[in-house]
XYZ file of N, CA and C in Angstrom:
723
model
N -15.835 -20.118 -8.212
C -15.940 -21.307 -7.806
C -15.154 -22.325 -6.834
N -13.915 -21.864 -6.588
C -13.399 -21.882 -5.732
C -13.937 -21.700 -4.301
N -13.812 -20.565 -4.020
C -14.462 -20.026 -2.886
C -16.009 -20.996 -2.225
N -16.738 -21.044 -3.479
C -18.030 -21.779 -3.454
C -17.483 -23.211 -3.153
N -16.142 -23.525 -3.177
C -16.549 -25.045 -3.035
C -15.877 -25.615 -1.840
N -15.113 -24.636 -1.795
C -14.722 -24.298 -0.240
C -15.401 -24.298 1.083
N -16.498 -23.165 0.548
C -17.606 -23.259 1.594
C -18.387 -24.684 1.771
N -18.644 -25.168 0.751
C -19.111 -26.612 0.758
C -18.482 -27.708 1.158
N -17.114 -27.558 1.205
C -16.074 -28.838 1.636
C -16.201 -29.561 0.084
N -16.373 -29.299 -1.098
C -16.412 -30.314 -2.324
C -15.434 -29.755 -2.952
N -14.405 -30.077 -2.506
C -12.780 -30.121 -3.247
C -12.406 -31.106 -4.463
N -13.588 -31.986 -3.867
C -12.316 -33.622 -3.791
C -12.117 -33.651 -5.512
N -13.137 -33.422 -6.524
C -13.232 -33.192 -7.534
C -12.677 -32.436 -8.540
N -12.536 -31.132 -7.515
C -11.894 -30.117 -8.088
C -10.331 -30.114 -8.939
N -10.094 -29.748 -9.753
C -8.606 -29.956 -11.106
C -8.358 -28.882 -10.268
N -6.244 -29.348 -10.133
C -5.774 -28.202 -9.574
C -5.760 -28.282 -8.533
N -6.220 -28.508 -7.702
C -6.415 -28.513 -6.195
C -6.610 -29.388 -5.386
N -5.404 -29.908 -4.699
C -5.265 -31.555 -3.993
C -5.325 -31.199 -2.442
N -6.397 -32.317 -2.219
C -7.037 -32.647 -0.793
C -6.483 -32.937 0.077
N -7.204 -33.221 1.352
C -7.232 -34.959 1.886
C -8.258 -35.070 1.881
N -8.340 -36.453 2.166
C -9.458 -37.029 1.313
C -8.731 -38.302 2.739
N -9.541 -38.578 3.791
C -9.356 -39.765 4.875
C -8.476 -39.710 5.320
N -7.325 -38.475 5.410
C -6.466 -38.417 6.532
C -4.931 -38.858 4.966
N -5.501 -38.738 3.933
C -4.830 -38.981 3.002
C -4.351 -38.479 1.734
N -3.707 -37.493 0.809
C -3.126 -36.287 0.782
C -3.655 -36.535 -1.102
N -4.816 -36.010 -1.695
C -4.074 -36.373 -2.903
C -4.373 -35.497 -3.788
N -3.184 -35.503 -4.618
C -2.138 -34.294 -5.479
C -3.242 -34.767 -6.861
N -3.576 -33.075 -7.185
C -4.060 -33.323 -8.839
C -2.927 -32.878 -9.779
N -3.173 -33.210 -10.664
C -2.965 -32.431 -11.369
C -2.764 -31.063 -12.343
N -1.984 -30.291 -12.305
C -1.383 -29.158 -12.698
C -2.419 -28.724 -13.688
N -3.127 -27.679 -13.648
C -3.771 -27.607 -15.195
C -3.952 -25.994 -15.494
N -3.482 -25.948 -16.691
C -2.632 -24.086 -16.898
C -3.639 -23.625 -17.554
N -3.977 -21.922 -17.471
C -5.119 -21.814 -17.998
C -4.923 -21.643 -19.403
N -5.333 -21.648 -20.546
C -5.331 -21.643 -21.431
C -6.606 -20.186 -22.777
N -7.244 -19.896 -21.358
C -8.076 -18.938 -21.297
C -7.906 -17.625 -22.396
N -8.545 -17.248 -22.608
C -8.758 -15.210 -22.564
C -9.356 -14.156 -21.687
N -7.959 -13.794 -20.961
C -8.418 -12.820 -19.999
C -9.482 -11.878 -19.665
N -9.962 -11.330 -20.945
C -10.617 -10.477 -21.348
C -12.478 -10.748 -21.331
N -12.120 -12.196 -21.440
C -13.430 -12.950 -20.817
C -13.627 -13.313 -19.696
N -13.266 -13.224 -18.493
C -13.660 -12.888 -17.002
C -14.066 -11.286 -16.626
N -14.927 -11.737 -15.616
C -15.480 -10.021 -15.275
C -14.841 -9.656 -13.879
N -14.243 -8.396 -14.215
C -13.538 -7.903 -13.409
C -13.465 -7.901 -11.944
N -12.200 -8.085 -11.324
C -12.148 -8.511 -9.926
C -13.206 -7.428 -9.379
N -14.047 -7.943 -8.379
C -15.045 -7.818 -7.358
C -14.691 -6.899 -6.068
N -14.048 -5.300 -6.439
C -13.090 -4.421 -5.411
C -14.552 -3.535 -4.959
N -15.635 -3.798 -4.534
C -16.527 -3.906 -3.990
C -16.269 -4.372 -2.481
N -15.884 -5.767 -2.873
C -15.633 -6.267 -1.269
C -14.021 -5.223 -0.656
N -13.624 -5.122 -1.134
C -12.265 -4.487 -1.209
C -12.333 -2.782 -0.738
N -14.176 -2.197 -0.618
C -13.934 -1.160 -0.730
C -12.861 -0.323 0.317
N -12.361 -1.367 1.891
C -11.941 0.000 2.628
C -10.205 -0.168 2.852
N -9.903 -1.316 1.777
C -8.312 -1.100 1.318
C -8.074 -0.398 0.205
N -8.830 0.517 -0.612
C -9.059 0.816 -1.480
C -8.691 2.542 -0.840
N -9.935 2.351 0.295
C -9.631 3.797 0.520
C -8.540 3.766 2.042
N -7.687 3.117 2.709
C -6.297 3.266 2.976
C -5.211 2.815 2.322
N -5.328 2.216 1.225
C -4.085 2.669 0.450
C -4.353 4.211 -0.745
N -5.287 4.115 -0.649
C -4.926 5.584 -1.451
C -5.083 5.588 -2.914
N -5.428 3.737 -3.321
C -5.211 4.071 -5.174
C -5.697 2.229 -4.651
N -6.403 2.380 -6.484
C -7.328 1.253 -6.795
C -5.941 0.533 -7.294
N -6.435 -1.293 -6.844
C -5.217 -2.262 -7.790
C -5.841 -2.616 -9.148
N -4.715 -2.813 -9.917
C -5.871 -3.149 -10.838
C -4.011 -4.880 -11.688
N -4.480 -5.393 -11.904
C -3.864 -7.164 -12.683
C -4.180 -6.541 -13.775
N -3.138 -6.676 -14.368
C -3.520 -6.877 -16.477
C -3.280 -8.080 -17.354
N -1.777 -9.311 -16.719
C -1.735 -10.687 -16.883
C -1.531 -11.122 -16.058
N -1.242 -12.273 -16.600
C -0.904 -13.313 -15.404
C 0.496 -13.869 -15.669
N 1.068 -14.734 -15.072
C 1.626 -15.101 -15.390
C 2.895 -14.549 -15.827
N 3.887 -15.690 -16.583
C 5.465 -14.300 -16.730
C 6.143 -15.656 -18.292
N 6.897 -14.734 -19.295
C 7.654 -14.943 -20.407
C 8.338 -15.812 -20.023
N 9.125 -15.367 -18.830
C 10.457 -15.591 -18.557
C 10.648 -17.420 -17.441
N 11.730 -17.529 -17.997
C 11.897 -18.742 -16.827
C 13.011 -19.331 -16.297
N 12.480 -18.428 -15.055
C 13.396 -18.447 -13.756
C 13.350 -19.525 -12.540
N 13.768 -20.146 -12.793
C 13.539 -21.941 -11.698
C 13.558 -21.619 -11.081
N 13.481 -20.567 -10.305
C 12.787 -20.594 -9.168
C 11.884 -20.160 -8.450
N 11.098 -18.801 -9.568
C 10.336 -18.583 -9.632
C 8.360 -19.069 -9.682
N 7.520 -18.458 -8.325
C 6.146 -19.105 -8.267
C 5.603 -19.763 -9.850
N 6.299 -18.537 -11.187
C 4.930 -19.090 -12.219
C 4.912 -19.545 -12.491
N 6.081 -20.406 -13.031
C 6.223 -21.595 -13.173
C 5.435 -22.999 -13.009
N 4.816 -22.848 -11.656
C 4.127 -23.597 -11.180
C 2.286 -23.737 -11.604
N 2.293 -22.399 -10.716
C 1.354 -21.600 -10.685
C -0.004 -20.791 -12.345
N 1.175 -20.812 -13.200
C 0.815 -20.456 -13.950
C 0.856 -21.305 -15.838
N 2.265 -22.326 -15.441
C 2.480 -23.157 -16.556
C 4.136 -22.196 -16.930
N 5.564 -23.508 -17.548
C 5.875 -22.871 -17.536
C 6.071 -21.912 -18.493
N 6.793 -21.000 -18.747
C 7.236 -19.399 -20.150
C 6.068 -19.122 -20.178
N 4.558 -19.228 -19.419
C 3.046 -19.487 -19.484
C 2.517 -17.344 -19.265
N 2.565 -16.945 -20.605
C 1.742 -15.273 -19.890
C 1.192 -14.913 -20.413
N -0.055 -14.410 -19.734
C -1.765 -13.851 -20.218
C -1.567 -12.682 -20.014
N -2.321 -11.808 -21.161
C -2.288 -10.589 -20.506
C -3.632 -10.141 -21.318
N -4.614 -9.124 -20.785
C -5.538 -8.252 -21.212
C -5.733 -7.211 -21.593
N -6.635 -7.632 -23.237
C -6.302 -6.330 -23.721
C -6.026 -4.740 -23.587
N -5.120 -3.972 -24.243
C -5.569 -2.572 -23.879
C -7.066 -1.994 -22.931
N -7.617 -2.513 -23.961
C -8.728 -1.777 -24.266
C -9.872 -2.768 -22.904
N -9.495 -3.757 -23.031
C -10.094 -4.613 -21.063
C -9.970 -3.741 -19.988
N -8.670 -3.661 -19.887
C -7.943 -2.874 -19.117
C -8.751 -1.316 -18.898
N -7.937 -0.530 -20.126
C -9.008 0.989 -19.928
C -9.699 1.050 -18.955
N -11.311 -0.039 -20.066
C -12.252 0.117 -19.367
C -12.730 -0.076 -17.141
N -11.697 -1.290 -16.935
C -11.622 -1.147 -15.926
C -11.823 -0.263 -15.030
N -10.271 0.373 -14.943
C -9.922 1.775 -14.548
C -11.178 3.054 -15.176
N -11.589 2.519 -15.796
C -12.635 3.869 -16.086
C -14.420 3.475 -14.810
N -14.645 1.945 -15.011
C -15.414 1.534 -14.261
C -15.374 2.215 -12.188
N -14.054 1.616 -12.014
C -13.960 1.756 -10.809
C -13.142 3.450 -10.235
N -12.899 4.128 -11.652
C -12.767 5.381 -11.131
C -14.498 6.199 -11.039
N -15.189 5.915 -11.628
C -16.172 5.877 -11.300
C -17.389 5.440 -10.111
N -17.215 4.075 -10.001
C -17.543 4.120 -8.956
C -16.387 4.595 -7.125
N -15.433 4.130 -7.848
C -14.779 5.022 -6.230
C -14.805 6.202 -6.418
N -14.973 7.125 -7.723
C -14.688 8.376 -7.552
C -13.339 8.858 -7.396
N -12.605 7.976 -7.641
C -10.547 8.636 -7.446
C -10.146 7.679 -9.122
N -9.230 8.803 -9.202
C -8.538 8.895 -10.108
C -6.856 7.716 -9.627
N -6.270 7.414 -9.157
C -5.155 7.621 -8.562
C -4.530 5.778 -8.795
N -4.436 5.150 -9.588
C -4.461 3.234 -9.818
C -2.918 2.925 -9.766
N -2.818 1.705 -8.864
C -1.328 1.083 -9.308
C -2.001 -0.665 -9.813
N -0.770 -0.707 -10.479
C -0.302 -2.055 -11.203
C 0.072 -2.927 -9.832
N -0.152 -4.312 -10.325
C 0.084 -5.512 -8.919
C 0.436 -6.170 -10.279
N 0.656 -6.307 -11.783
C 1.393 -7.028 -12.613
C 3.308 -7.567 -12.072
N 3.145 -9.076 -12.423
C 4.835 -9.661 -11.926
C 5.660 -8.988 -13.405
N 4.972 -8.430 -14.587
C 5.132 -8.484 -15.286
C 4.674 -7.032 -16.844
N 4.660 -6.105 -15.953
C 3.689 -5.007 -16.595
C 4.309 -4.768 -17.855
N 6.060 -4.214 -18.034
C 5.799 -3.690 -19.384
C 6.693 -4.882 -20.399
N 6.047 -6.517 -20.108
C 6.710 -7.137 -20.796
C 6.101 -7.322 -22.897
N 4.711 -6.577 -22.812
C 4.294 -6.145 -23.760
C 4.575 -4.624 -24.402
N 5.659 -3.740 -24.377
C 6.268 -2.584 -24.970
C 4.571 -1.523 -25.249
N 4.319 -2.378 -26.467
C 3.471 -1.560 -27.014
C 1.724 -1.899 -25.892
N 1.437 -2.987 -26.006
C -0.158 -2.508 -25.019
C 0.493 -1.485 -23.555
N 1.803 -1.938 -23.226
C 2.143 -1.068 -22.021
C 1.509 0.667 -22.628
N 2.276 0.563 -23.615
C 2.601 2.780 -23.537
C 0.741 2.559 -23.489
N 0.395 1.884 -24.663
C -1.488 2.399 -25.273
C -1.807 2.324 -23.556
N -1.632 1.681 -22.678
C -2.575 2.211 -21.355
C -1.855 3.119 -20.419
N -0.785 3.626 -20.453
C -0.385 4.563 -19.669
C -0.617 6.553 -20.676
N -0.515 5.811 -22.277
C -0.716 7.088 -22.676
C -2.650 7.501 -22.379
N -3.310 6.254 -22.780
C -4.314 6.151 -22.426
C -4.991 7.314 -20.808
N -4.280 7.047 -19.989
C -4.244 7.377 -18.996
C -4.407 9.099 -18.382
N -2.889 8.711 -19.128
C -2.467 10.339 -19.276
C -3.668 11.348 -19.978
N -3.760 10.472 -20.855
C -4.802 11.386 -21.419
C -6.305 11.792 -20.016
N -6.593 10.748 -19.610
C -7.816 10.693 -18.740
C -7.893 11.861 -17.041
N -6.442 11.985 -17.110
C -6.266 12.485 -15.707
C -5.685 11.225 -14.980
N -5.133 10.118 -14.791
C -5.269 9.557 -14.501
C -4.087 9.424 -13.737
N -4.025 8.841 -12.596
C -2.731 8.888 -11.609
C -1.943 7.410 -11.464
N -0.685 7.207 -11.930
C -0.308 5.666 -11.552
C 0.829 5.601 -10.886
N 1.263 5.662 -9.474
C 1.596 5.251 -8.394
C 2.609 4.053 -9.039
N 2.250 3.082 -9.118
C 3.093 1.791 -9.634
C 3.298 0.683 -10.172
N 4.522 0.562 -11.431
C 4.170 0.061 -11.787
C 5.943 -1.276 -12.146
N 5.160 -2.442 -12.579
C 6.755 -3.029 -11.901
C 7.053 -3.874 -13.221
N 8.348 -3.933 -13.675
C 8.765 -4.359 -15.064
C 9.855 -5.419 -15.070
N 10.902 -6.347 -15.798
C 11.398 -6.534 -15.290
C 12.321 -6.372 -16.556
N 13.436 -5.417 -16.381
C 14.567 -4.218 -16.845
C 15.922 -5.387 -17.231
N 15.686 -6.681 -16.900
C 16.880 -7.844 -16.996
C 17.596 -7.010 -18.063
N 17.204 -7.191 -19.485
C 17.607 -6.579 -20.883
C 18.362 -6.059 -20.744
N 17.030 -4.871 -20.738
C 17.648 -3.550 -20.816
C 18.304 -3.379 -22.413
N 17.152 -3.294 -23.311
C 17.077 -3.190 -24.124
C 16.960 -1.733 -24.679
N 17.135 -1.209 -26.302
C 16.286 -0.240 -26.118
C 14.935 0.251 -25.937
N 14.044 -0.935 -25.873
C 12.425 -0.782 -26.420
C 12.196 -0.075 -24.705
N 13.034 -1.040 -24.470
C 13.059 -0.567 -22.455
C 13.564 0.704 -21.816
N 13.838 0.654 -22.092
C 14.810 2.413 -22.277
C 14.112 3.368 -23.443
N 13.252 3.318 -24.490
C 12.461 3.971 -24.546
C 11.269 4.373 -24.383
N 10.808 2.874 -23.421
C 9.824 2.928 -22.324
C 9.811 3.901 -20.686
N 10.743 4.299 -20.955
C 10.873 4.506 -19.585
C 11.106 5.706 -20.270
N 11.956 6.827 -21.199
C 11.650 7.565 -22.006
C 10.376 8.130 -22.297
N 9.178 7.386 -22.596
C 8.147 7.629 -22.968
C 7.963 8.076 -21.588
N 7.603 7.177 -21.078
C 7.161 7.839 -19.680
C 6.945 8.788 -18.801
N 8.517 8.919 -19.119
C 8.649 10.586 -18.795
C 7.849 12.238 -19.601
N 8.021 11.013 -21.115
C 7.590 12.513 -21.811
C 6.136 12.875 -21.430
N 5.295 11.594 -20.144
C 4.186 11.102 -19.899
C 3.888 12.096 -18.914
N 4.535 11.786 -18.251
C 4.686 12.775 -17.100
C 4.546 13.766 -16.907
N 5.438 14.624 -18.084
C 5.172 16.033 -18.473
C 4.085 16.821 -17.857
N 3.221 16.922 -17.929
C 2.176 18.031 -17.635
C 2.314 17.889 -16.339
N 2.465 16.789 -15.427
C 1.896 16.489 -14.004
C 2.960 17.805 -13.555
N 4.778 18.145 -13.726
C 4.851 19.077 -13.264
C 6.426 18.174 -13.152
N 7.054 18.211 -11.524
C 8.404 17.333 -11.580
C 8.140 16.317 -11.145
N 8.271 15.403 -11.485
C 8.183 14.011 -11.768
C 8.859 12.805 -11.785
N 9.614 12.630 -10.910
C 10.708 11.487 -10.927
C 10.444 10.640 -10.990
N 12.153 9.438 -12.186
C 11.459 8.451 -11.864
C 13.002 8.068 -11.783
N 12.786 6.854 -11.110
C 13.728 6.347 -10.621
C 14.324 4.772 -11.208
N 15.283 4.377 -11.683
C 15.842 3.455 -12.434
C 17.129 2.313 -11.630
N 16.642 1.447 -11.167
C 17.621 0.544 -10.792
C 17.968 -0.413 -11.304
N 19.529 -0.683 -11.395
C 19.822 -1.400 -12.432
C 21.127 -2.314 -11.079
N 20.437 -3.477 -11.191
C 21.007 -4.330 -10.355
C 22.124 -5.569 -10.783
N 23.154 -6.245 -10.396
C 24.166 -6.614 -11.356
C 23.961 -8.212 -10.907
N 24.089 -9.138 -11.669
C 23.800 -10.223 -11.476
C 24.465 -11.308 -10.899
N 24.481 -11.308 -9.388
C 25.279 -12.442 -8.720
C 24.956 -13.692 -8.542
N 25.778 -15.097 -9.441
C 25.150 -16.103 -9.494
C 25.964 -16.309 -7.911
N 24.936 -16.534 -7.135
C 25.254 -17.020 -5.538
C 24.738 -18.322 -5.653
N 25.892 -19.353 -4.478
C 25.491 -20.653 -4.286
C 24.278 -21.155 -3.532
N 23.777 -22.273 -4.303
C 22.420 -22.598 -3.953
C 21.279 -21.572 -4.284
N 21.495 -21.363 -5.550
C 20.312 -21.326 -6.197
C 21.120 -21.795 -7.798
N 19.495 -21.763 -8.901
C 19.589 -22.586 -9.785
C 20.526 -22.199 -10.869
N 21.130 -20.526 -10.176
C 22.285 -20.197 -11.405
C 23.899 -20.133 -10.661
N 24.168 -20.933 -9.432
C 25.272 -20.968 -8.390
C 26.963 -21.133 -9.788
N 26.564 -22.388 -11.398
C 27.647 -22.804 -11.595
C 27.881 -21.274 -13.401
N 26.717 -20.509 -12.998
C 26.450 -19.206 -14.052
C 27.821 -18.552 -14.235
N 28.243 -18.233 -15.137
C 29.361 -16.836 -15.602
C 29.323 -15.670 -15.029
N 29.505 -14.982 -14.091
C 29.445 -13.850 -13.498
C 30.064 -13.243 -14.548
N 29.520 -12.206 -14.828
C 30.593 -10.594 -15.945
C 31.556 -10.107 -15.364
N 32.377 -9.919 -16.125
C 33.465 -9.645 -15.712
C 33.273 -8.020 -15.391
N 34.170 -7.085 -14.398
C 34.391 -6.001 -13.974
C 33.885 -4.811 -15.391
N 34.906 -5.314 -16.443
C 34.874 -3.883 -17.770
C 33.589 -4.087 -17.993
N 32.653 -5.501 -18.537
C 32.140 -6.222 -18.793
C 30.466 -5.394 -18.386
N 30.136 -5.349 -16.600
C 29.528 -4.935 -16.221
C 29.527 -2.932 -16.389
N 30.555 -3.091 -16.159
C 30.690 -1.927 -16.573
C 29.170 -0.899 -17.717
N 30.762 -2.073 -18.616
C 30.374 -1.471 -20.002
C 28.878 -1.510 -20.365
N 27.752 -2.051 -19.613
C 26.789 -2.204 -19.522
C 25.975 -0.938 -18.708
N 26.396 -0.856 -17.954
C 25.623 0.098 -16.665
C 26.284 1.657 -17.959
N 27.558 1.971 -18.317
C 27.433 3.390 -19.158
C 26.891 3.205 -20.607
N 26.009 2.175 -20.847
C 25.164 1.674 -21.654
C 23.782 2.392 -21.260
N 23.517 1.995 -20.649
C 21.912 2.510 -20.061
C 22.788 4.111 -19.372
N 23.366 4.640 -19.138
C 23.907 5.786 -18.700
C 23.903 7.052 -19.984
N 24.466 6.073 -21.192
C 24.251 7.130 -22.505
C 23.232 7.207 -22.567
N 22.449 6.575 -22.820
C 20.592 6.415 -23.477
C 19.758 7.697 -22.603
N 20.091 7.232 -21.033
C 18.964 8.366 -20.619
C 19.851 9.242 -19.712
N 20.868 10.010 -20.227
C 21.858 10.300 -19.578
C 21.141 12.190 -20.395
N 20.653 13.033 -19.784
C 20.285 14.350 -20.248
C 19.628 14.461 -19.741
N 18.579 14.036 -19.223
C 16.769 14.199 -17.959
C 17.453 13.671 -16.849
N 17.307 15.310 -16.179
C 17.533 15.491 -15.042
C 16.154 14.656 -14.021
N 14.951 14.637 -14.614
C 13.616 13.552 -13.788
C 13.856 12.254 -13.734
N 14.940 11.691 -14.408
C 15.792 10.242 -14.780
C 16.589 10.282 -14.169
N 16.525 9.092 -12.932
C 17.544 8.723 -11.619
C 18.008 7.596 -12.371
N 19.494 6.818 -12.299
C 19.529 5.474 -12.176
C 20.483 5.592 -11.297
N 20.258 4.609 -10.758
C 21.208 4.070 -10.131
C 21.542 2.975 -10.035
N 22.936 2.089 -9.620
C 24.000 1.372 -9.344
C 24.791 0.690 -8.382
N 24.510 -0.200 -8.865
C 25.928 -0.339 -7.244
C 27.636 -1.022 -8.311
N 28.380 -0.225 -7.834
C 30.430 -0.170 -8.102
C 30.306 -1.722 -8.903
N 30.448 -2.015 -9.581
C 31.102 -3.062 -10.737
C 32.014 -3.371 -9.687
N 33.354 -3.323 -9.195
C 33.649 -3.229 -8.272
C 33.235 -4.064 -7.515
N 32.605 -4.187 -6.549
C 31.716 -4.358 -5.233
C 30.860 -4.940 -6.475
N 30.253 -5.446 -7.121
C 29.790 -6.925 -6.858
C 30.334 -7.554 -7.723
N 32.251 -7.508 -8.024
C 32.865 -8.379 -8.408
C 33.548 -9.062 -6.861
N 33.937 -8.564 -6.220
C 33.611 -8.599 -4.999
C 32.507 -9.423 -3.948
N 31.244 -9.150 -3.945
C 30.250 -10.000 -3.679
C 30.285 -10.883 -4.204
N 30.829 -11.156 -5.694
C 30.713 -12.277 -6.177
C 31.642 -12.877 -5.846
N 32.793 -12.427 -5.803
C 33.652 -13.705 -5.427
C 33.476 -14.213 -3.866
N 33.091 -13.580 -2.398
C 33.052 -13.905 -1.652
C 31.793 -14.478 -1.259
N 29.984 -14.796 -1.789
C 29.392 -15.273 -2.321
C 30.020 -16.851 -2.017
N 30.586 -17.303 -3.268
C 31.266 -18.388 -3.509
C 32.623 -18.827 -2.724
N 32.803 -18.090 -2.114
C 34.288 -18.592 -1.491
C 34.336 -19.540 -0.258
N 35.466 -19.568 0.115
C 35.029 -20.203 1.443
C 35.355 -19.879 2.484
N 36.298 -20.543 3.065
C 36.181 -19.958 4.795
C 37.864 -19.439 5.156
N 38.328 -20.009 3.259
C 39.750 -19.389 3.417
C 39.722 -17.833 3.660
N 38.639 -17.653 2.782
C 38.652 -16.219 2.522
C 38.699 -15.930 3.674
N 38.221 -15.644 4.940
C 38.379 -15.231 5.822
C 39.565 -14.619 6.730
N 40.946 -15.029 6.170
C 42.312 -15.166 6.311
C 43.071 -13.932 5.170
N 41.931 -13.765 4.253
C 41.889 -12.870 3.406
C 41.359 -11.102 3.826
N 39.904 -11.638 4.402
C 39.549 -10.662 4.657
C 40.524 -9.825 5.954
N 41.259 -10.468 6.907
C 41.395 -10.418 7.995
C 42.838 -9.522 8.434
N 43.948 -9.952 5.973
C 44.937 -9.362 6.423
C 44.372 -8.133 6.019
């Protein structure tokens, strides 16, 4: 509908779309989506056949929005604060079968902001993909909590990849640094011991599998990064000394 309206230059009365009317910017009220994503047709990838060929992979988006509440993120404005809508695993797999048959290609990548939020749904999609012989080249998830369920999912992905031979899974742990001029500038940064304890926990759970590589930053460097990001020019003398 948006494409048709833009082509006809008729968006004045369209909700959620601001427009220039006789030199005046008319701001429309943002209407958040409240429906069922399964009810929508699949994105028409026939319009992007060259892109699929160049990428060597078929893009799939299985959800919209995000249940997180990060104030700096676009999702709060585009999808509504803490709003997350997802397609059922059956609907996602149906699209994958459709494009597999159309492109005669079985490699996919997910472009969701948070594919791993619903762990049960993610596992159903990944398990079915494994059985069908689909190759998944990209998943994006939020590991901010490092809860047991997320770590179990990493191990589950490893088990599902076993039939494909030596598959390496990379897990990167990033320490939260409350930097100035960000929404988190007044938040407390964990001390070095707490950061190390969290890293040790993740390593302990994932240890023993040579196919899973965990990368992390030395907590001492994270502590120094926090100091220098919040300090003023007086730190220059300390650095010089």
